[in-house]
PDB file of C-alpha atoms in Angstrom:
ATOM      1  CA  MET A   1     160.220  97.408 -13.316  1.00  0.00           C
ATOM      2  CA  THR A   2     157.490  97.500 -15.949  1.00  0.00           C
ATOM      3  CA  LYS A   3     155.926 100.828 -16.748  1.00  0.00           C
ATOM      4  CA  LEU A   4     152.169 100.664 -17.271  1.00  0.00           C
ATOM      5  CA  HIS A   5     151.300 104.243 -18.240  1.00  0.00           C
ATOM      6  CA  PHE A   6     152.832 106.280 -21.037  1.00  0.00           C
ATOM      7  CA  GLU A   7     152.209 109.933 -21.799  1.00  0.00           C
ATOM      8  CA  ASP A   8     152.112 109.282 -25.540  1.00  0.00           C
ATOM      9  CA  GLU A   9     153.171 106.992 -28.372  1.00  0.00           C
ATOM     10  CA  ALA A  10     156.646 108.558 -28.467  1.00  0.00           C
ATOM     11  CA  GLU A  11     157.317 107.574 -24.860  1.00  0.00           C
ATOM     12  CA  LEU A  12     155.909 104.076 -25.466  1.00  0.00           C
ATOM     13  CA  PHE A  13     158.183 103.501 -28.484  1.00  0.00           C
ATOM     14  CA  ALA A  14     161.244 104.667 -26.524  1.00  0.00           C
ATOM     15  CA  TYR A  15     160.354 102.351 -23.638  1.00  0.00           C
ATOM     16  CA  LYS A  16     159.916  99.430 -26.053  1.00  0.00           C
ATOM     17  CA  ALA A  17     163.332 100.139 -27.577  1.00  0.00           C
ATOM     18  CA  TRP A  18     164.956 100.029 -24.133  1.00  0.00           C
ATOM     19  CA  SER A  19     163.211  96.834 -23.074  1.00  0.00           C
ATOM     20  CA  THR A  20     163.484  94.988 -26.412  1.00  0.00           C
ATOM     21  CA  LEU A  21     167.083  95.885 -27.232  1.00  0.00           C
ATOM     22  CA  LYS A  22     168.341  95.815 -23.614  1.00  0.00           C
ATOM     23  CA  LEU A  23     169.877  99.262 -24.071  1.00  0.00           C
ATOM     24  CA  LYS A  24     172.320 100.915 -21.691  1.00  0.00           C
ATOM     25  CA  PRO A  25     173.337 104.553 -21.486  1.00  0.00           C
ATOM     26  CA  PRO A  26     174.583 106.148 -23.566  1.00  0.00           C
ATOM     27  CA  VAL A  27     172.208 104.553 -26.073  1.00  0.00           C
ATOM     28  CA  ASP A  28     173.887 103.117 -29.156  1.00  0.00           C
ATOM     29  CA  LEU A  29     171.602 104.719 -31.715  1.00  0.00           C
ATOM     30  CA  ASN A  30     173.114 102.720 -34.569  1.00  0.00           C
ATOM     31  CA  VAL A  31     171.845  99.542 -32.883  1.00  0.00           C
ATOM     32  CA  VAL A  32     168.339 101.031 -32.674  1.00  0.00           C
ATOM     33  CA  ALA A  33     168.427 102.217 -36.305  1.00  0.00           C
ATOM     34  CA  GLY A  34     169.836  98.888 -37.487  1.00  0.00           C
ATOM     35  CA  ARG A  35     167.137  96.914 -35.714  1.00  0.00           C
ATOM     36  CA  LEU A  36     164.552  99.048 -37.516  1.00  0.00           C
ATOM     37  CA  GLY A  37     166.215  98.498 -40.890  1.00  0.00           C
ATOM     38  CA  ILE A  38     167.244 102.139 -41.223  1.00  0.00           C
ATOM     39  CA  ARG A  39     170.444 103.016 -43.050  1.00  0.00           C
ATOM     40  CA  VAL A  40     172.319 105.849 -41.327  1.00  0.00           C
ATOM     41  CA  GLU A  41     174.650 108.090 -43.297  1.00  0.00           C
ATOM     42  CA  GLU A  42     176.800 110.918 -42.036  1.00  0.00           C
ATOM     43  CA  ARG A  43     177.551 113.677 -44.488  1.00  0.00           C
ATOM     44  CA  GLN A  44     178.561 117.286 -44.301  1.00  0.00           C
ATOM     45  CA  PHE A  45     175.688 119.563 -45.301  1.00  0.00           C
ATOM     46  CA  VAL A  46     175.179 123.285 -45.116  1.00  0.00           C
ATOM     47  CA  GLU A  47     175.018 124.521 -41.550  1.00  0.00           C
ATOM     48  CA  GLU A  48     171.234 124.964 -41.626  1.00  0.00           C
ATOM     49  CA  ILE A  49     170.588 121.210 -41.976  1.00  0.00           C
ATOM     50  CA  ASP A  50     170.754 119.001 -38.895  1.00  0.00           C
ATOM     51  CA  GLY A  51     169.446 115.827 -40.490  1.00  0.00           C
ATOM     52  CA  LEU A  52     166.857 114.272 -42.717  1.00  0.00           C
ATOM     53  CA  TYR A  53     164.728 111.163 -42.936  1.00  0.00           C
ATOM     54  CA  ILE A  54     163.705 109.660 -46.262  1.00  0.00           C
ATOM     55  CA  ARG A  55     161.473 106.669 -46.959  1.00  0.00           C
ATOM     56  CA  LEU A  56     160.735 105.823 -50.569  1.00  0.00           C
ATOM     57  CA  PRO A  57     158.689 102.859 -51.846  1.00  0.00           C
ATOM     58  CA  GLY A  58     160.814  99.757 -52.353  1.00  0.00           C
ATOM     59  CA  MET A  59     163.876 101.263 -50.629  1.00  0.00           C
ATOM     60  CA  PRO A  60     165.185 100.962 -47.083  1.00  0.00           C
ATOM     61  CA  PRO A  61     164.614 104.103 -45.029  1.00  0.00           C
ATOM     62  CA  ILE A  62     167.604 106.438 -44.783  1.00  0.00           C
ATOM     63  CA  ILE A  63     168.632 108.930 -42.129  1.00  0.00           C
ATOM     64  CA  ALA A  64     171.328 111.420 -43.052  1.00  0.00           C
ATOM     65  CA  ILE A  65     173.032 113.333 -40.254  1.00  0.00           C
ATOM     66  CA  ASN A  66     175.086 116.483 -40.739  1.00  0.00           C
ATOM     67  CA  ASN A  67     178.539 115.626 -39.381  1.00  0.00           C
ATOM     68  CA  SER A  68     179.931 119.134 -39.849  1.00  0.00           C
ATOM     69  CA  TYR A  69     182.428 120.256 -37.232  1.00  0.00           C
ATOM     70  CA  LEU A  70     179.781 122.873 -36.358  1.00  0.00           C
ATOM     71  CA  LYS A  71     177.471 120.112 -35.087  1.00  0.00           C
ATOM     72  CA  PRO A  72     178.752 118.679 -31.781  1.00  0.00           C
ATOM     73  CA  LEU A  73     178.443 114.927 -31.238  1.00  0.00           C
ATOM     74  CA  VAL A  74     175.689 115.381 -28.632  1.00  0.00           C
ATOM     75  CA  ARG A  75     173.670 117.405 -31.170  1.00  0.00           C
ATOM     76  CA  ARG A  76     174.169 114.741 -33.838  1.00  0.00           C
ATOM     77  CA  ARG A  77     173.029 112.059 -31.375  1.00  0.00           C
ATOM     78  CA  PHE A  78     169.862 113.986 -30.589  1.00  0.00           C
ATOM     79  CA  THR A  79     169.216 114.541 -34.302  1.00  0.00           C
ATOM     80  CA  LEU A  80     169.634 110.822 -35.042  1.00  0.00           C
ATOM     81  CA  ALA A  81     167.228 109.904 -32.212  1.00  0.00           C
ATOM     82  CA  HIS A  82     164.760 112.523 -33.512  1.00  0.00           C
ATOM     83  CA  GLU A  83     164.954 111.124 -37.066  1.00  0.00           C
ATOM     84  CA  ILE A  84     164.390 107.582 -35.751  1.00  0.00           C
ATOM     85  CA  GLY A  85     161.277 109.092 -34.169  1.00  0.00           C
ATOM     86  CA  HIS A  86     160.128 110.193 -37.636  1.00  0.00           C
ATOM     87  CA  HIS A  87     160.492 106.591 -38.800  1.00  0.00           C
ATOM     88  CA  LEU A  88     158.455 105.163 -35.932  1.00  0.00           C
ATOM     89  CA  LEU A  89     155.868 107.895 -35.585  1.00  0.00           C
ATOM     90  CA  GLY A  90     155.356 108.229 -39.335  1.00  0.00           C
ATOM     91  CA  ARG A  91     154.516 104.565 -39.868  1.00  0.00           C
ATOM     92  CA  ARG A  92     150.822 105.357 -40.308  1.00  0.00           C
ATOM     93  CA  VAL A  93     151.737 106.489 -43.799  1.00  0.00           C
ATOM     94  CA  SER A  94     151.399 103.465 -46.104  1.00  0.00           C
ATOM     95  CA  ALA A  95     154.612 101.788 -47.284  1.00  0.00           C
ATOM     96  CA  ASP A  96     154.014 102.814 -50.896  1.00  0.00           C
ATOM     97  CA  GLU A  97     153.881 106.524 -50.033  1.00  0.00           C
ATOM     98  CA  ARG A  98     156.913 108.774 -49.870  1.00  0.00           C
ATOM     99  CA  LEU A  99     157.904 110.191 -46.536  1.00  0.00           C
ATOM    100  CA  PHE A 100     160.493 112.924 -46.212  1.00  0.00           C
ATOM    101  CA  PHE A 101     161.455 115.065 -43.222  1.00  0.00           C
ATOM    102  CA  PHE A 102     164.061 117.779 -43.420  1.00  0.00           C
ATOM    103  CA  ASP A 103     165.143 119.118 -40.034  1.00  0.00           C
ATOM    104  CA  THR A 104     166.925 122.368 -39.373  1.00  0.00           C
ATOM    105  CA  PRO A 105     167.325 124.381 -36.160  1.00  0.00           C
ATOM    106  CA  LYS A 106     164.541 126.610 -37.495  1.00  0.00           C
ATOM    107  CA  THR A 107     162.108 123.831 -38.502  1.00  0.00           C
ATOM    108  CA  GLN A 108     158.631 124.797 -37.407  1.00  0.00           C
ATOM    109  CA  ARG A 109     157.709 123.002 -34.192  1.00  0.00           C
ATOM    110  CA  THR A 110     154.695 121.094 -35.529  1.00  0.00           C
ATOM    111  CA  LEU A 111     153.002 118.325 -33.566  1.00  0.00           C
ATOM    112  CA  VAL A 112     155.054 115.767 -35.495  1.00  0.00           C
ATOM    113  CA  GLU A 113     158.316 117.576 -34.732  1.00  0.00           C
ATOM    114  CA  ARG A 114     157.449 117.865 -31.036  1.00  0.00           C
ATOM    115  CA  ALA A 115     156.525 114.163 -30.923  1.00  0.00           C
ATOM    116  CA  CYS A 116     159.886 113.260 -32.502  1.00  0.00           C
ATOM    117  CA  ASP A 117     161.678 115.459 -29.962  1.00  0.00           C
ATOM    118  CA  ARG A 118     159.755 113.709 -27.180  1.00  0.00           C
ATOM    119  CA  PHE A 119     160.774 110.321 -28.569  1.00  0.00           C
ATOM    120  CA  ALA A 120     164.430 111.436 -28.744  1.00  0.00           C
ATOM    121  CA  VAL A 121     164.367 112.723 -25.161  1.00  0.00           C
ATOM    122  CA  SER A 122     162.696 109.535 -23.880  1.00  0.00           C
ATOM    123  CA  LEU A 123     165.096 107.317 -25.819  1.00  0.00           C
ATOM    124  CA  LEU A 124     168.255 109.164 -24.781  1.00  0.00           C
ATOM    125  CA  MET A 125     167.196 109.978 -21.199  1.00  0.00           C
ATOM    126  CA  PRO A 126     164.487 107.574 -19.974  1.00  0.00           C
ATOM    127  CA  GLU A 127     162.654 108.885 -16.933  1.00  0.00           C
ATOM    128  CA  GLU A 128     163.403 105.876 -14.723  1.00  0.00           C
ATOM    129  CA  LEU A 129     167.167 106.123 -15.294  1.00  0.00           C
ATOM    130  CA  VAL A 130     167.196 109.919 -14.981  1.00  0.00           C
ATOM    131  CA  ARG A 131     165.521 109.631 -11.585  1.00  0.00           C
ATOM    132  CA  HIS A 132     167.866 106.804 -10.560  1.00  0.00           C
ATOM    133  CA  TYR A 133     171.054 108.703 -11.459  1.00  0.00           C
ATOM    134  CA  TYR A 134     169.656 111.907  -9.982  1.00  0.00           C
ATOM    135  CA  SER A 135     169.150 110.155  -6.659  1.00  0.00           C
ATOM    136  CA  GLU A 136     172.460 108.290  -6.896  1.00  0.00           C
ATOM    137  CA  LEU A 137     174.325 111.579  -7.377  1.00  0.00           C
ATOM    138  CA  SER A 138     172.547 113.459  -4.589  1.00  0.00           C
ATOM    139  CA  TYR A 139     175.850 113.773  -2.714  1.00  0.00           C
ATOM    140  CA  ASN A 140     177.347 115.692  -5.641  1.00  0.00           C
ATOM    141  CA  SER A 141     174.719 118.248  -6.669  1.00  0.00           C
ATOM    142  CA  GLU A 142     177.377 120.655  -8.017  1.00  0.00           C
ATOM    143  CA  ASN A 143     178.505 118.170 -10.683  1.00  0.00           C
ATOM    144  CA  ARG A 144     175.330 116.120 -11.072  1.00  0.00           C
ATOM    145  CA  VAL A 145     174.240 117.691 -14.373  1.00  0.00           C
ATOM    146  CA  ALA A 146     177.674 117.276 -15.994  1.00  0.00           C
ATOM    147  CA  ILE A 147     178.021 113.671 -14.817  1.00  0.00           C
ATOM    148  CA  MET A 148     174.516 112.706 -15.927  1.00  0.00           C
ATOM    149  CA  ALA A 149     174.885 114.449 -19.290  1.00  0.00           C
ATOM    150  CA  GLU A 150     178.050 112.475 -19.948  1.00  0.00           C
ATOM    151  CA  ARG A 151     176.414 109.192 -18.898  1.00  0.00           C
ATOM    152  CA  PHE A 152     173.517 109.763 -21.287  1.00  0.00           C
ATOM    153  CA  GLY A 153     175.646 111.207 -24.096  1.00  0.00           C
ATOM    154  CA  VAL A 154     173.619 114.426 -24.239  1.00  0.00           C
ATOM    155  CA  SER A 155     174.358 118.111 -23.735  1.00  0.00           C
ATOM    156  CA  LYS A 156     174.118 119.698 -20.305  1.00  0.00           C
ATOM    157  CA  TRP A 157     171.401 121.930 -21.758  1.00  0.00           C
ATOM    158  CA  ALA A 158     169.329 118.891 -22.800  1.00  0.00           C
ATOM    159  CA  LEU A 159     169.836 117.271 -19.394  1.00  0.00           C
ATOM    160  CA  ARG A 160     168.789 120.436 -17.545  1.00  0.00           C
ATOM    161  CA  ARG A 161     165.672 120.615 -19.684  1.00  0.00           C
ATOM    162  CA  ARG A 162     164.850 116.953 -18.929  1.00  0.00           C
ATOM    163  CA  LEU A 163     165.361 117.488 -15.197  1.00  0.00           C
ATOM    164  CA  SER A 164     163.071 120.513 -15.328  1.00  0.00           C
ATOM    165  CA  GLU A 165     160.451 118.527 -17.261  1.00  0.00           C
ATOM    166  CA  LEU A 166     160.550 115.858 -14.543  1.00  0.00           C
ATOM    167  CA  GLY A 167     160.362 118.444 -11.740  1.00  0.00           C
ATOM    168  CA  LEU A 168     163.855 117.680 -10.438  1.00  0.00           C
ATOM    169  CA  PRO A 169     165.828 120.715  -9.194  1.00  0.00           C
ATOM    170  CA  MET A 170     169.230 121.275 -10.833  1.00  0.00           C
ATOM    171  CA  ARG A 171     170.980 121.995  -7.563  1.00  0.00           C
ATOM    172  CA  VAL A 172     169.964 121.499  -4.001  1.00  0.00           C
ATOM    173  CA  LYS A 173     170.533 124.711  -2.052  1.00  0.00           C
ATOM    174  CA  ARG A 174     172.549 124.234   1.068  1.00  0.00           C
ATOM    175  CA  ALA A 175     171.536 125.691   4.394  1.00  0.00           C
ATOM    176  CA  ARG A 176     173.805 128.434   5.693  1.00  0.00           C
TER     177      ARG A 176
END
């Protein structure tokens, strides 16, 4: 199915990634980054840093992810998707200008940061697949969130938030 309407550029870029790269859940973010020519590094930083995106003239873009034991894999995946969003959504800056984003849990939620979050959500949990799995798991509403979160490689919290955003109830209440 081809989607014709997108809420914003972030959603459009995520859709293009899925259709161009023939992605499957959970998204292999290293494939997406590699296709965009982004070098991904994992390093242990201080706890306050989740990740960063750097683009300098004449150099390949770099994303560094904090791989501290304090950062669960699902958090690191979201951070990587968010930083890829910085690469795509920041392309209006000319190639000879420096671009640097430093993300922490307390980073101010600017329009750019919210757009990168939206890209990450759309890339990791595309609406069409969320709705498909939601329907497919209707027989198992008690475990639906956990199963879907595992399929998408995201936290249960992130999945609940996506379901809420799409107007899908977490659990269907049973008649007594």
